[in-house]
Amino acid sequence: MKDAFVVGETEAGLRLDRLLFEKGYSPSRTAVQRAIVQGDIRLNGMICKPGSKVKAGDVVEGDVKLPAEQIIRPQKIKLDIIYEDEYIIVINKPRGLVVHPGAGSAEGTLVNALLHRYPDIVDIGDHTRPGIVHRLDKDTTGLMVAAKNATAYLNLARDFQRRDVKRIYLALVYGRPEAKRGIIDAPIGRHPVDRKRMAVRRNGRHATTEYRVVESHDGISLVEAALMTGRTHQIRVHMAAIGHPVVGDPLYGPGRIPAAVRSTAVRHLIEGLKGQALHAFRLAFKHPATGKKMCFEVPLPPDISLLLKTLRIDSGEEVGKVDF
């Protein structure tokens, strides 16, 4: 199987053989090392050593034989398609949809759906997540772009690495940040005890989030957040770190609704959320083939929208408010 992918920021600094083994390119690290030495796998088009350290933006390509259990099965899954052409597809991801197969999510993912619609993407990018150039958490909603051919994949992946893609999120968070605008610059790494979580850590990877408070009501604020880097759970970790966790967040939230949220109706709606109130609202990038600037926006999903409207009504401020 001819394969190529761009090294992500979270993978930078790894040995090439370790990276390929962890991605499942072979059942054994020895087999990976042999393929690299033989020149079957190349780094930026050049023959290299198994111990070569990779950098973000490096292109890894080669002929790879996949174990049968790692072949992803196409599945007919309905997608909310915002835009598509021969190069890309932009979707509005719903809550609960996992982006690609992994531990505990072998099927029913966005990748399974994409392979059903576009079988040819099986060879595009990383074979464990063909066509995927960025991700959203399972219960984060909103805009994603995926590549439908190799040109689109490589160009989009490089633009994401160079931070030439603008990603704006809307989040409902507890409390009211002291500064109406701010930049959270705090390194993020794996939590030292709970491996399912991330945390602000001194030895973590550089992470920066810019935020703006849009409005505040009854112990909850609507915040617009822009990613300057792309770490796992970044907005969720950063907002929790400054004392304003995302409403409904099962990993980084307070565990119980704060007493400052007084409205019974609002508390009921929060209890009904099936994940964090975080939505990828706007996505802007250059078209990977034409270079044309493209910008997409999608409204808040119904559960977050209803919660925001209820907050406004209880505050007597619903009339004239912008509906995101």
PDB file of C-alpha atoms in Angstrom:
ATOM      1  CA  MET A   1       0.000   0.000   0.000  1.00  0.00           C
ATOM      2  CA  LYS A   2       1.495   3.348  -1.041  1.00  0.00           C
ATOM      3  CA  ASP A   3       1.220   5.681   1.911  1.00  0.00           C
ATOM      4  CA  ALA A   4       2.300   9.211   2.825  1.00  0.00           C
ATOM      5  CA  PHE A   5       1.602  11.438   5.785  1.00  0.00           C
ATOM      6  CA  VAL A   6       2.814  14.672   7.331  1.00  0.00           C
ATOM      7  CA  VAL A   7       4.314  14.522  10.833  1.00  0.00           C
ATOM      8  CA  GLY A   8       2.177  16.395  13.361  1.00  0.00           C
ATOM      9  CA  GLU A   9       3.321  18.676  16.172  1.00  0.00           C
ATOM     10  CA  THR A  10       2.585  16.045  18.805  1.00  0.00           C
ATOM     11  CA  GLU A  11       4.803  13.550  16.936  1.00  0.00           C
ATOM     12  CA  ALA A  12       7.820  15.824  16.493  1.00  0.00           C
ATOM     13  CA  GLY A  13      11.022  14.553  18.100  1.00  0.00           C
ATOM     14  CA  LEU A  14      10.186  10.853  17.844  1.00  0.00           C
ATOM     15  CA  ARG A  15      12.451   8.351  16.108  1.00  0.00           C
ATOM     16  CA  LEU A  16      11.093   7.447  12.680  1.00  0.00           C
ATOM     17  CA  ASP A  17      10.944   3.722  13.474  1.00  0.00           C
ATOM     18  CA  ARG A  18       9.101   4.332  16.741  1.00  0.00           C
ATOM     19  CA  LEU A  19       6.629   6.675  15.057  1.00  0.00           C
ATOM     20  CA  LEU A  20       5.806   4.154  12.338  1.00  0.00           C
ATOM     21  CA  PHE A  21       5.534   1.275  14.796  1.00  0.00           C
ATOM     22  CA  GLU A  22       3.202   3.231  17.106  1.00  0.00           C
ATOM     23  CA  LYS A  23       1.042   4.121  14.102  1.00  0.00           C
ATOM     24  CA  GLY A  24       0.682   0.424  13.365  1.00  0.00           C
ATOM     25  CA  TYR A  25       2.675   0.218  10.151  1.00  0.00           C
ATOM     26  CA  SER A  26       3.924  -3.235  11.095  1.00  0.00           C
ATOM     27  CA  PRO A  27       3.371  -5.780  13.866  1.00  0.00           C
ATOM     28  CA  SER A  28       7.029  -5.431  14.878  1.00  0.00           C
ATOM     29  CA  ARG A  29       9.498  -2.595  15.227  1.00  0.00           C
ATOM     30  CA  THR A  30      12.183  -4.773  13.645  1.00  0.00           C
ATOM     31  CA  ALA A  31      10.128  -5.032  10.451  1.00  0.00           C
ATOM     32  CA  VAL A  32       9.746  -1.257  10.407  1.00  0.00           C
ATOM     33  CA  GLN A  33      13.498  -0.787  10.823  1.00  0.00           C
ATOM     34  CA  ARG A  34      14.195  -3.240   7.991  1.00  0.00           C
ATOM     35  CA  ALA A  35      11.828  -1.368   5.646  1.00  0.00           C
ATOM     36  CA  ILE A  36      13.547   1.952   6.436  1.00  0.00           C
ATOM     37  CA  VAL A  37      17.048   0.532   5.879  1.00  0.00           C
ATOM     38  CA  GLN A  38      15.944  -1.004   2.565  1.00  0.00           C
ATOM     39  CA  GLY A  39      14.653   2.380   1.415  1.00  0.00           C
ATOM     40  CA  ASP A  40      11.020   1.233   1.278  1.00  0.00           C
ATOM     41  CA  ILE A  41      10.117   4.105   3.600  1.00  0.00           C
ATOM     42  CA  ARG A  42      11.573   7.584   3.072  1.00  0.00           C
ATOM     43  CA  LEU A  43      11.680  10.834   4.999  1.00  0.00           C
ATOM     44  CA  ASN A  44      11.158  13.956   2.871  1.00  0.00           C
ATOM     45  CA  GLY A  45      11.931  11.855  -0.192  1.00  0.00           C
ATOM     46  CA  MET A  46      15.309  10.677   1.120  1.00  0.00           C
ATOM     47  CA  ILE A  47      16.609   7.371   2.426  1.00  0.00           C
ATOM     48  CA  CYS A  48      17.330   7.722   6.135  1.00  0.00           C
ATOM     49  CA  LYS A  49      18.112   5.772   9.282  1.00  0.00           C
ATOM     50  CA  PRO A  50      15.567   4.121  11.611  1.00  0.00           C
ATOM     51  CA  GLY A  51      16.727   6.415  14.409  1.00  0.00           C
ATOM     52  CA  SER A  52      16.228   9.647  12.442  1.00  0.00           C
ATOM     53  CA  LYS A  53      14.272  12.192  14.527  1.00  0.00           C
ATOM     54  CA  VAL A  54      11.222  13.596  12.774  1.00  0.00           C
ATOM     55  CA  LYS A  55      10.067  17.221  12.800  1.00  0.00           C
ATOM     56  CA  ALA A  56       6.596  18.710  12.447  1.00  0.00           C
ATOM     57  CA  GLY A  57       5.856  19.083   8.750  1.00  0.00           C
ATOM     58  CA  ASP A  58       8.149  16.253   7.616  1.00  0.00           C
ATOM     59  CA  VAL A  59       6.672  13.997   4.937  1.00  0.00           C
ATOM     60  CA  VAL A  60       6.954  10.241   5.500  1.00  0.00           C
ATOM     61  CA  GLU A  61       6.163   8.009   2.532  1.00  0.00           C
ATOM     62  CA  GLY A  62       6.674   4.441   1.436  1.00  0.00           C
ATOM     63  CA  ASP A  63       5.226   1.069   0.528  1.00  0.00           C
ATOM     64  CA  VAL A  64       3.480  -0.419   3.511  1.00  0.00           C
ATOM     65  CA  LYS A  65       1.765  -3.757   3.956  1.00  0.00           C
ATOM     66  CA  LEU A  66      -1.096  -3.440   6.416  1.00  0.00           C
ATOM     67  CA  PRO A  67      -2.059  -6.225   8.810  1.00  0.00           C
ATOM     68  CA  ALA A  68      -5.591  -7.405   7.947  1.00  0.00           C
ATOM     69  CA  GLU A  69      -6.976  -6.309  11.309  1.00  0.00           C
ATOM     70  CA  GLN A  70      -5.982  -2.706  10.593  1.00  0.00           C
ATOM     71  CA  ILE A  71      -7.952  -2.365   7.367  1.00  0.00           C
ATOM     72  CA  ILE A  72     -10.786   0.100   7.987  1.00  0.00           C
ATOM     73  CA  ARG A  73     -14.246  -0.960   6.837  1.00  0.00           C
ATOM     74  CA  PRO A  74     -16.338   1.554   4.844  1.00  0.00           C
ATOM     75  CA  GLN A  75     -19.703   2.290   6.466  1.00  0.00           C
ATOM     76  CA  LYS A  76     -22.735   4.212   5.286  1.00  0.00           C
ATOM     77  CA  ILE A  77     -23.056   6.995   7.836  1.00  0.00           C
ATOM     78  CA  LYS A  78     -24.955  10.223   7.189  1.00  0.00           C
ATOM     79  CA  LEU A  79     -22.781  13.338   7.097  1.00  0.00           C
ATOM     80  CA  ASP A  80     -23.768  17.000   7.274  1.00  0.00           C
ATOM     81  CA  ILE A  81     -21.768  18.213   4.270  1.00  0.00           C
ATOM     82  CA  ILE A  82     -21.218  21.978   4.106  1.00  0.00           C
ATOM     83  CA  TYR A  83     -19.030  22.022   0.981  1.00  0.00           C
ATOM     84  CA  GLU A  84     -17.192  19.603  -1.272  1.00  0.00           C
ATOM     85  CA  ASP A  85     -15.301  19.493  -4.554  1.00  0.00           C
ATOM     86  CA  GLU A  86     -12.789  17.111  -6.106  1.00  0.00           C
ATOM     87  CA  TYR A  87     -10.141  18.057  -3.528  1.00  0.00           C
ATOM     88  CA  ILE A  88     -11.844  18.563  -0.162  1.00  0.00           C
ATOM     89  CA  ILE A  89     -14.947  17.963   1.891  1.00  0.00           C
ATOM     90  CA  VAL A  90     -16.073  20.260   4.720  1.00  0.00           C
ATOM     91  CA  ILE A  91     -18.486  18.785   7.251  1.00  0.00           C
ATOM     92  CA  ASN A  92     -20.353  19.895  10.351  1.00  0.00           C
ATOM     93  CA  LYS A  93     -19.421  17.140  12.817  1.00  0.00           C
ATOM     94  CA  PRO A  94     -22.150  16.179  15.283  1.00  0.00           C
ATOM     95  CA  ARG A  95     -21.662  15.378  18.929  1.00  0.00           C
ATOM     96  CA  GLY A  96     -20.729  11.736  19.494  1.00  0.00           C
ATOM     97  CA  LEU A  97     -19.008  11.108  16.157  1.00  0.00           C
ATOM     98  CA  VAL A  98     -15.430   9.873  16.613  1.00  0.00           C
ATOM     99  CA  VAL A  99     -13.091  11.141  13.879  1.00  0.00           C
ATOM    100  CA  HIS A 100     -11.052   7.989  13.247  1.00  0.00           C
ATOM    101  CA  PRO A 101     -10.816   4.399  14.508  1.00  0.00           C
ATOM    102  CA  GLY A 102      -8.870   3.836  17.686  1.00  0.00           C
ATOM    103  CA  ALA A 103      -9.065   2.074  21.023  1.00  0.00           C
ATOM    104  CA  GLY A 104     -12.733   1.465  21.750  1.00  0.00           C
ATOM    105  CA  SER A 105     -13.905   2.953  18.423  1.00  0.00           C
ATOM    106  CA  ALA A 106     -13.142   0.487  15.651  1.00  0.00           C
ATOM    107  CA  GLU A 107     -16.216   1.414  13.613  1.00  0.00           C
ATOM    108  CA  GLY A 108     -18.825   4.130  13.225  1.00  0.00           C
ATOM    109  CA  THR A 109     -16.258   6.899  12.780  1.00  0.00           C
ATOM    110  CA  LEU A 110     -15.952   9.776  10.341  1.00  0.00           C
ATOM    111  CA  VAL A 111     -13.210   7.855   8.514  1.00  0.00           C
ATOM    112  CA  ASN A 112     -15.523   4.870   8.036  1.00  0.00           C
ATOM    113  CA  ALA A 113     -18.101   7.253   6.547  1.00  0.00           C
ATOM    114  CA  LEU A 114     -15.570   8.964   4.263  1.00  0.00           C
ATOM    115  CA  LEU A 115     -14.306   5.624   2.928  1.00  0.00           C
ATOM    116  CA  HIS A 116     -17.874   4.676   2.011  1.00  0.00           C
ATOM    117  CA  ARG A 117     -18.398   7.907   0.061  1.00  0.00           C
ATOM    118  CA  TYR A 118     -14.892   8.145  -1.395  1.00  0.00           C
ATOM    119  CA  PRO A 119     -13.174   4.717  -1.597  1.00  0.00           C
ATOM    120  CA  ASP A 120     -10.089   6.207  -3.275  1.00  0.00           C
ATOM    121  CA  ILE A 121      -9.052   8.101  -0.129  1.00  0.00           C
ATOM    122  CA  VAL A 122      -7.858   4.808   1.379  1.00  0.00           C
ATOM    123  CA  ASP A 123      -4.340   5.689   0.172  1.00  0.00           C
ATOM    124  CA  ILE A 124      -4.453   9.380   1.163  1.00  0.00           C
ATOM    125  CA  GLY A 125      -2.259  10.321   4.111  1.00  0.00           C
ATOM    126  CA  ASP A 126      -1.909   8.276   7.272  1.00  0.00           C
ATOM    127  CA  HIS A 127      -3.403   4.817   6.646  1.00  0.00           C
ATOM    128  CA  THR A 128      -4.923   4.781  10.154  1.00  0.00           C
ATOM    129  CA  ARG A 129      -6.886   7.967   9.396  1.00  0.00           C
ATOM    130  CA  PRO A 130      -6.979   8.472   5.602  1.00  0.00           C
ATOM    131  CA  GLY A 131      -7.909  11.959   4.450  1.00  0.00           C
ATOM    132  CA  ILE A 132      -7.820  13.407   7.965  1.00  0.00           C
ATOM    133  CA  VAL A 133      -5.680  16.539   8.464  1.00  0.00           C
ATOM    134  CA  HIS A 134      -7.042  17.655  11.859  1.00  0.00           C
ATOM    135  CA  ARG A 135      -9.412  16.383  14.527  1.00  0.00           C
ATOM    136  CA  LEU A 136     -12.208  17.348  16.889  1.00  0.00           C
ATOM    137  CA  ASP A 137     -12.909  15.530  20.138  1.00  0.00           C
ATOM    138  CA  LYS A 138     -15.769  13.026  20.035  1.00  0.00           C
ATOM    139  CA  ASP A 139     -18.228  15.347  21.782  1.00  0.00           C
ATOM    140  CA  THR A 140     -17.007  18.628  20.288  1.00  0.00           C
ATOM    141  CA  THR A 141     -19.219  19.757  17.421  1.00  0.00           C
ATOM    142  CA  GLY A 142     -18.548  21.838  14.337  1.00  0.00           C
ATOM    143  CA  LEU A 143     -16.442  22.306  11.249  1.00  0.00           C
ATOM    144  CA  MET A 144     -13.823  19.931   9.897  1.00  0.00           C
ATOM    145  CA  VAL A 145     -12.116  19.695   6.524  1.00  0.00           C
ATOM    146  CA  ALA A 146     -10.831  16.422   5.058  1.00  0.00           C
ATOM    147  CA  ALA A 147      -8.756  15.751   1.941  1.00  0.00           C
ATOM    148  CA  LYS A 148      -9.974  13.708  -1.022  1.00  0.00           C
ATOM    149  CA  ASN A 149      -6.640  13.349  -2.843  1.00  0.00           C
ATOM    150  CA  ALA A 150      -2.901  13.434  -2.144  1.00  0.00           C
ATOM    151  CA  THR A 151      -2.397  17.039  -3.297  1.00  0.00           C
ATOM    152  CA  ALA A 152      -5.086  18.312  -0.975  1.00  0.00           C
ATOM    153  CA  TYR A 153      -3.812  16.220   1.919  1.00  0.00           C
ATOM    154  CA  LEU A 154      -0.195  17.349   1.756  1.00  0.00           C
ATOM    155  CA  ASN A 155      -1.047  21.028   1.219  1.00  0.00           C
ATOM    156  CA  LEU A 156      -3.679  21.167   3.943  1.00  0.00           C
ATOM    157  CA  ALA A 157      -1.512  19.254   6.407  1.00  0.00           C
ATOM    158  CA  ARG A 158       1.360  21.670   5.839  1.00  0.00           C
ATOM    159  CA  ASP A 159      -0.937  24.681   6.254  1.00  0.00           C
ATOM    160  CA  PHE A 160      -2.157  23.298   9.571  1.00  0.00           C
ATOM    161  CA  GLN A 161       1.447  22.776  10.683  1.00  0.00           C
ATOM    162  CA  ARG A 162       2.343  26.332   9.638  1.00  0.00           C
ATOM    163  CA  ARG A 163      -0.737  27.651  11.481  1.00  0.00           C
ATOM    164  CA  ASP A 164      -2.113  29.148   8.274  1.00  0.00           C
ATOM    165  CA  VAL A 165      -5.556  27.732   9.091  1.00  0.00           C
ATOM    166  CA  LYS A 166      -7.883  29.793  11.303  1.00  0.00           C
ATOM    167  CA  ARG A 167     -10.059  27.830  13.742  1.00  0.00           C
ATOM    168  CA  ILE A 168     -12.549  29.737  15.889  1.00  0.00           C
ATOM    169  CA  TYR A 169     -14.600  28.007  18.574  1.00  0.00           C
ATOM    170  CA  LEU A 170     -17.555  29.054  20.707  1.00  0.00           C
ATOM    171  CA  ALA A 171     -17.739  27.717  24.251  1.00  0.00           C
ATOM    172  CA  LEU A 172     -19.978  28.154  27.256  1.00  0.00           C
ATOM    173  CA  VAL A 173     -17.769  28.313  30.336  1.00  0.00           C
ATOM    174  CA  TYR A 174     -18.478  28.629  34.031  1.00  0.00           C
ATOM    175  CA  GLY A 175     -17.982  32.047  35.577  1.00  0.00           C
ATOM    176  CA  ARG A 176     -16.816  35.273  33.964  1.00  0.00           C
ATOM    177  CA  PRO A 177     -13.121  35.600  33.046  1.00  0.00           C
ATOM    178  CA  GLU A 178     -11.610  38.658  34.732  1.00  0.00           C
ATOM    179  CA  ALA A 179     -10.156  39.921  31.446  1.00  0.00           C
ATOM    180  CA  LYS A 180     -12.636  40.357  28.598  1.00  0.00           C
ATOM    181  CA  ARG A 181      -9.858  39.400  26.184  1.00  0.00           C
ATOM    182  CA  GLY A 182      -6.807  37.338  26.879  1.00  0.00           C
ATOM    183  CA  ILE A 183      -4.144  34.933  25.696  1.00  0.00           C
ATOM    184  CA  ILE A 184      -3.526  31.713  27.576  1.00  0.00           C
ATOM    185  CA  ASP A 185       0.061  30.633  26.975  1.00  0.00           C
ATOM    186  CA  ALA A 186       0.605  27.452  28.963  1.00  0.00           C
ATOM    187  CA  PRO A 187       2.329  24.193  27.920  1.00  0.00           C
ATOM    188  CA  ILE A 188       0.159  21.080  27.723  1.00  0.00           C
ATOM    189  CA  GLY A 189       1.203  17.490  28.296  1.00  0.00           C
ATOM    190  CA  ARG A 190      -0.242  14.162  29.352  1.00  0.00           C
ATOM    191  CA  HIS A 191      -1.690  14.163  32.888  1.00  0.00           C
ATOM    192  CA  PRO A 192       0.829  12.481  35.236  1.00  0.00           C
ATOM    193  CA  VAL A 193      -1.779  10.156  36.779  1.00  0.00           C
ATOM    194  CA  ASP A 194      -4.854   9.963  34.522  1.00  0.00           C
ATOM    195  CA  ARG A 195      -3.614   9.045  31.035  1.00  0.00           C
ATOM    196  CA  LYS A 196      -6.973   9.897  29.468  1.00  0.00           C
ATOM    197  CA  ARG A 197      -6.509  13.541  30.402  1.00  0.00           C
ATOM    198  CA  MET A 198      -4.159  16.324  29.440  1.00  0.00           C
ATOM    199  CA  ALA A 199      -2.880  19.004  31.814  1.00  0.00           C
ATOM    200  CA  VAL A 200      -0.887  22.217  31.961  1.00  0.00           C
ATOM    201  CA  ARG A 201       2.624  20.975  32.682  1.00  0.00           C
ATOM    202  CA  ARG A 202       5.969  22.705  32.894  1.00  0.00           C
ATOM    203  CA  ASN A 203       7.555  20.149  30.569  1.00  0.00           C
ATOM    204  CA  GLY A 204       4.560  20.007  28.216  1.00  0.00           C
ATOM    205  CA  ARG A 205       4.401  21.191  24.615  1.00  0.00           C
ATOM    206  CA  HIS A 206       3.916  24.860  23.824  1.00  0.00           C
ATOM    207  CA  ALA A 207       0.216  25.751  23.595  1.00  0.00           C
ATOM    208  CA  THR A 208      -1.488  29.117  23.069  1.00  0.00           C
ATOM    209  CA  THR A 209      -5.194  29.978  23.036  1.00  0.00           C
ATOM    210  CA  GLU A 210      -6.627  33.447  22.418  1.00  0.00           C
ATOM    211  CA  TYR A 211     -10.062  34.114  23.865  1.00  0.00           C
ATOM    212  CA  ARG A 212     -12.726  36.827  23.962  1.00  0.00           C
ATOM    213  CA  VAL A 213     -15.735  37.003  26.296  1.00  0.00           C
ATOM    214  CA  VAL A 214     -18.801  37.591  24.120  1.00  0.00           C
ATOM    215  CA  GLU A 215     -21.476  37.756  26.845  1.00  0.00           C
ATOM    216  CA  SER A 216     -22.106  36.598  30.426  1.00  0.00           C
ATOM    217  CA  HIS A 217     -25.273  35.455  32.227  1.00  0.00           C
ATOM    218  CA  ASP A 218     -26.082  33.760  35.538  1.00  0.00           C
ATOM    219  CA  GLY A 219     -22.675  32.238  36.266  1.00  0.00           C
ATOM    220  CA  ILE A 220     -21.937  31.256  32.663  1.00  0.00           C
ATOM    221  CA  SER A 221     -20.127  33.101  29.858  1.00  0.00           C
ATOM    222  CA  LEU A 222     -20.082  32.646  26.106  1.00  0.00           C
ATOM    223  CA  VAL A 223     -16.453  32.718  24.987  1.00  0.00           C
ATOM    224  CA  GLU A 224     -14.928  32.847  21.514  1.00  0.00           C
ATOM    225  CA  ALA A 225     -11.610  30.994  21.389  1.00  0.00           C
ATOM    226  CA  ALA A 226      -9.003  30.867  18.650  1.00  0.00           C
ATOM    227  CA  LEU A 227      -6.391  28.118  18.506  1.00  0.00           C
ATOM    228  CA  MET A 228      -2.853  29.369  17.951  1.00  0.00           C
ATOM    229  CA  THR A 229      -1.546  25.808  18.384  1.00  0.00           C
ATOM    230  CA  GLY A 230      -3.280  22.437  18.089  1.00  0.00           C
ATOM    231  CA  ARG A 231      -2.787  20.395  21.260  1.00  0.00           C
ATOM    232  CA  THR A 232      -5.112  17.624  22.405  1.00  0.00           C
ATOM    233  CA  HIS A 233      -8.063  19.060  24.406  1.00  0.00           C
ATOM    234  CA  GLN A 234      -6.357  22.467  24.239  1.00  0.00           C
ATOM    235  CA  ILE A 235      -9.307  24.821  24.795  1.00  0.00           C
ATOM    236  CA  ARG A 236     -10.808  22.547  27.442  1.00  0.00           C
ATOM    237  CA  VAL A 237      -7.518  22.327  29.362  1.00  0.00           C
ATOM    238  CA  HIS A 238      -6.702  26.035  29.057  1.00  0.00           C
ATOM    239  CA  MET A 239     -10.127  27.301  30.138  1.00  0.00           C
ATOM    240  CA  ALA A 240     -10.117  24.933  33.123  1.00  0.00           C
ATOM    241  CA  ALA A 241      -6.596  26.098  33.999  1.00  0.00           C
ATOM    242  CA  ILE A 242      -7.752  29.728  34.383  1.00  0.00           C
ATOM    243  CA  GLY A 243     -10.701  28.669  36.508  1.00  0.00           C
ATOM    244  CA  HIS A 244     -13.428  28.701  33.847  1.00  0.00           C
ATOM    245  CA  PRO A 245     -13.994  25.132  32.626  1.00  0.00           C
ATOM    246  CA  VAL A 246     -16.259  24.409  29.684  1.00  0.00           C
ATOM    247  CA  VAL A 247     -19.841  23.671  30.711  1.00  0.00           C
ATOM    248  CA  GLY A 248     -20.667  19.957  30.510  1.00  0.00           C
ATOM    249  CA  ASP A 249     -17.042  18.855  30.213  1.00  0.00           C
ATOM    250  CA  PRO A 250     -16.793  15.364  31.746  1.00  0.00           C
ATOM    251  CA  LEU A 251     -12.988  15.430  32.015  1.00  0.00           C
ATOM    252  CA  TYR A 252     -12.110  18.986  33.037  1.00  0.00           C
ATOM    253  CA  GLY A 253     -15.372  20.281  34.512  1.00  0.00           C
ATOM    254  CA  PRO A 254     -16.101  20.832  38.226  1.00  0.00           C
ATOM    255  CA  GLY A 255     -18.096  17.607  38.617  1.00  0.00           C
ATOM    256  CA  ARG A 256     -21.179  19.452  39.810  1.00  0.00           C
ATOM    257  CA  ILE A 257     -22.900  22.594  38.574  1.00  0.00           C
ATOM    258  CA  PRO A 258     -21.588  25.637  40.509  1.00  0.00           C
ATOM    259  CA  ALA A 259     -24.003  27.377  42.889  1.00  0.00           C
ATOM    260  CA  ALA A 260     -23.532  30.607  40.893  1.00  0.00           C
ATOM    261  CA  VAL A 261     -25.783  29.064  38.208  1.00  0.00           C
ATOM    262  CA  ARG A 262     -29.108  29.818  39.901  1.00  0.00           C
ATOM    263  CA  SER A 263     -31.659  29.159  37.146  1.00  0.00           C
ATOM    264  CA  THR A 264     -33.456  25.841  37.520  1.00  0.00           C
ATOM    265  CA  ALA A 265     -34.104  25.710  33.762  1.00  0.00           C
ATOM    266  CA  VAL A 266     -30.440  26.313  32.964  1.00  0.00           C
ATOM    267  CA  ARG A 267     -29.284  23.692  35.448  1.00  0.00           C
ATOM    268  CA  HIS A 268     -31.703  21.183  33.917  1.00  0.00           C
ATOM    269  CA  LEU A 269     -30.344  21.849  30.418  1.00  0.00           C
ATOM    270  CA  ILE A 270     -26.743  21.471  31.608  1.00  0.00           C
ATOM    271  CA  GLU A 271     -27.597  18.116  33.173  1.00  0.00           C
ATOM    272  CA  GLY A 272     -29.004  17.048  29.791  1.00  0.00           C
ATOM    273  CA  LEU A 273     -25.842  17.867  27.844  1.00  0.00           C
ATOM    274  CA  LYS A 274     -24.068  14.782  26.556  1.00  0.00           C
ATOM    275  CA  GLY A 275     -20.643  16.420  26.424  1.00  0.00           C
ATOM    276  CA  GLN A 276     -18.812  19.716  26.576  1.00  0.00           C
ATOM    277  CA  ALA A 277     -20.484  22.890  25.260  1.00  0.00           C
ATOM    278  CA  LEU A 278     -17.714  23.494  22.716  1.00  0.00           C
ATOM    279  CA  HIS A 279     -18.345  24.144  19.029  1.00  0.00           C
ATOM    280  CA  ALA A 280     -15.970  24.710  16.090  1.00  0.00           C
ATOM    281  CA  PHE A 281     -17.845  27.716  14.749  1.00  0.00           C
ATOM    282  CA  ARG A 282     -15.594  29.078  12.002  1.00  0.00           C
ATOM    283  CA  LEU A 283     -12.936  27.483   9.768  1.00  0.00           C
ATOM    284  CA  ALA A 284     -10.860  29.479   7.283  1.00  0.00           C
ATOM    285  CA  PHE A 285      -8.083  28.203   5.010  1.00  0.00           C
ATOM    286  CA  LYS A 286      -6.599  28.438   1.535  1.00  0.00           C
ATOM    287  CA  HIS A 287      -7.975  25.971  -0.966  1.00  0.00           C
ATOM    288  CA  PRO A 288      -5.224  23.328  -1.318  1.00  0.00           C
ATOM    289  CA  ALA A 289      -5.339  23.382  -5.143  1.00  0.00           C
ATOM    290  CA  THR A 290      -6.432  26.893  -6.155  1.00  0.00           C
ATOM    291  CA  GLY A 291      -5.111  28.941  -3.228  1.00  0.00           C
ATOM    292  CA  LYS A 292      -8.484  30.680  -2.960  1.00  0.00           C
ATOM    293  CA  LYS A 293      -9.386  31.879   0.543  1.00  0.00           C
ATOM    294  CA  MET A 294     -12.284  29.880   1.960  1.00  0.00           C
ATOM    295  CA  CYS A 295     -14.243  30.571   5.135  1.00  0.00           C
ATOM    296  CA  PHE A 296     -17.110  28.565   6.603  1.00  0.00           C
ATOM    297  CA  GLU A 297     -19.368  29.082   9.614  1.00  0.00           C
ATOM    298  CA  VAL A 298     -21.999  26.819  11.160  1.00  0.00           C
ATOM    299  CA  PRO A 299     -24.506  27.683  13.909  1.00  0.00           C
ATOM    300  CA  LEU A 300     -24.416  26.193  17.378  1.00  0.00           C
ATOM    301  CA  PRO A 301     -25.989  22.733  17.678  1.00  0.00           C
ATOM    302  CA  PRO A 302     -29.517  22.681  19.152  1.00  0.00           C
ATOM    303  CA  ASP A 303     -28.550  21.701  22.714  1.00  0.00           C
ATOM    304  CA  ILE A 304     -25.949  24.462  23.138  1.00  0.00           C
ATOM    305  CA  SER A 305     -28.142  26.988  21.301  1.00  0.00           C
ATOM    306  CA  LEU A 306     -31.101  26.251  23.598  1.00  0.00           C
ATOM    307  CA  LEU A 307     -28.894  26.600  26.663  1.00  0.00           C
ATOM    308  CA  LEU A 308     -27.595  29.980  25.475  1.00  0.00           C
ATOM    309  CA  LYS A 309     -31.104  31.242  24.652  1.00  0.00           C
ATOM    310  CA  THR A 310     -32.367  30.141  28.068  1.00  0.00           C
ATOM    311  CA  LEU A 311     -29.498  31.980  29.756  1.00  0.00           C
ATOM    312  CA  ARG A 312     -30.396  35.114  27.804  1.00  0.00           C
ATOM    313  CA  ILE A 313     -34.113  34.860  28.539  1.00  0.00           C
ATOM    314  CA  ASP A 314     -33.502  34.350  32.260  1.00  0.00           C
ATOM    315  CA  SER A 315     -31.272  37.448  32.162  1.00  0.00           C
ATOM    316  CA  GLY A 316     -33.912  39.422  30.235  1.00  0.00           C
ATOM    317  CA  GLU A 317     -31.557  39.928  27.292  1.00  0.00           C
ATOM    318  CA  GLU A 318     -32.850  37.615  24.553  1.00  0.00           C
ATOM    319  CA  VAL A 319     -34.233  40.304  22.258  1.00  0.00           C
ATOM    320  CA  GLY A 320     -31.712  41.573  19.722  1.00  0.00           C
ATOM    321  CA  LYS A 321     -29.007  39.072  20.614  1.00  0.00           C
ATOM    322  CA  VAL A 322     -26.941  37.502  17.830  1.00  0.00           C
ATOM    323  CA  ASP A 323     -27.904  33.891  17.166  1.00  0.00           C
ATOM    324  CA  PHE A 324     -24.680  31.968  16.558  1.00  0.00           C
TER     325      PHE A 324
END
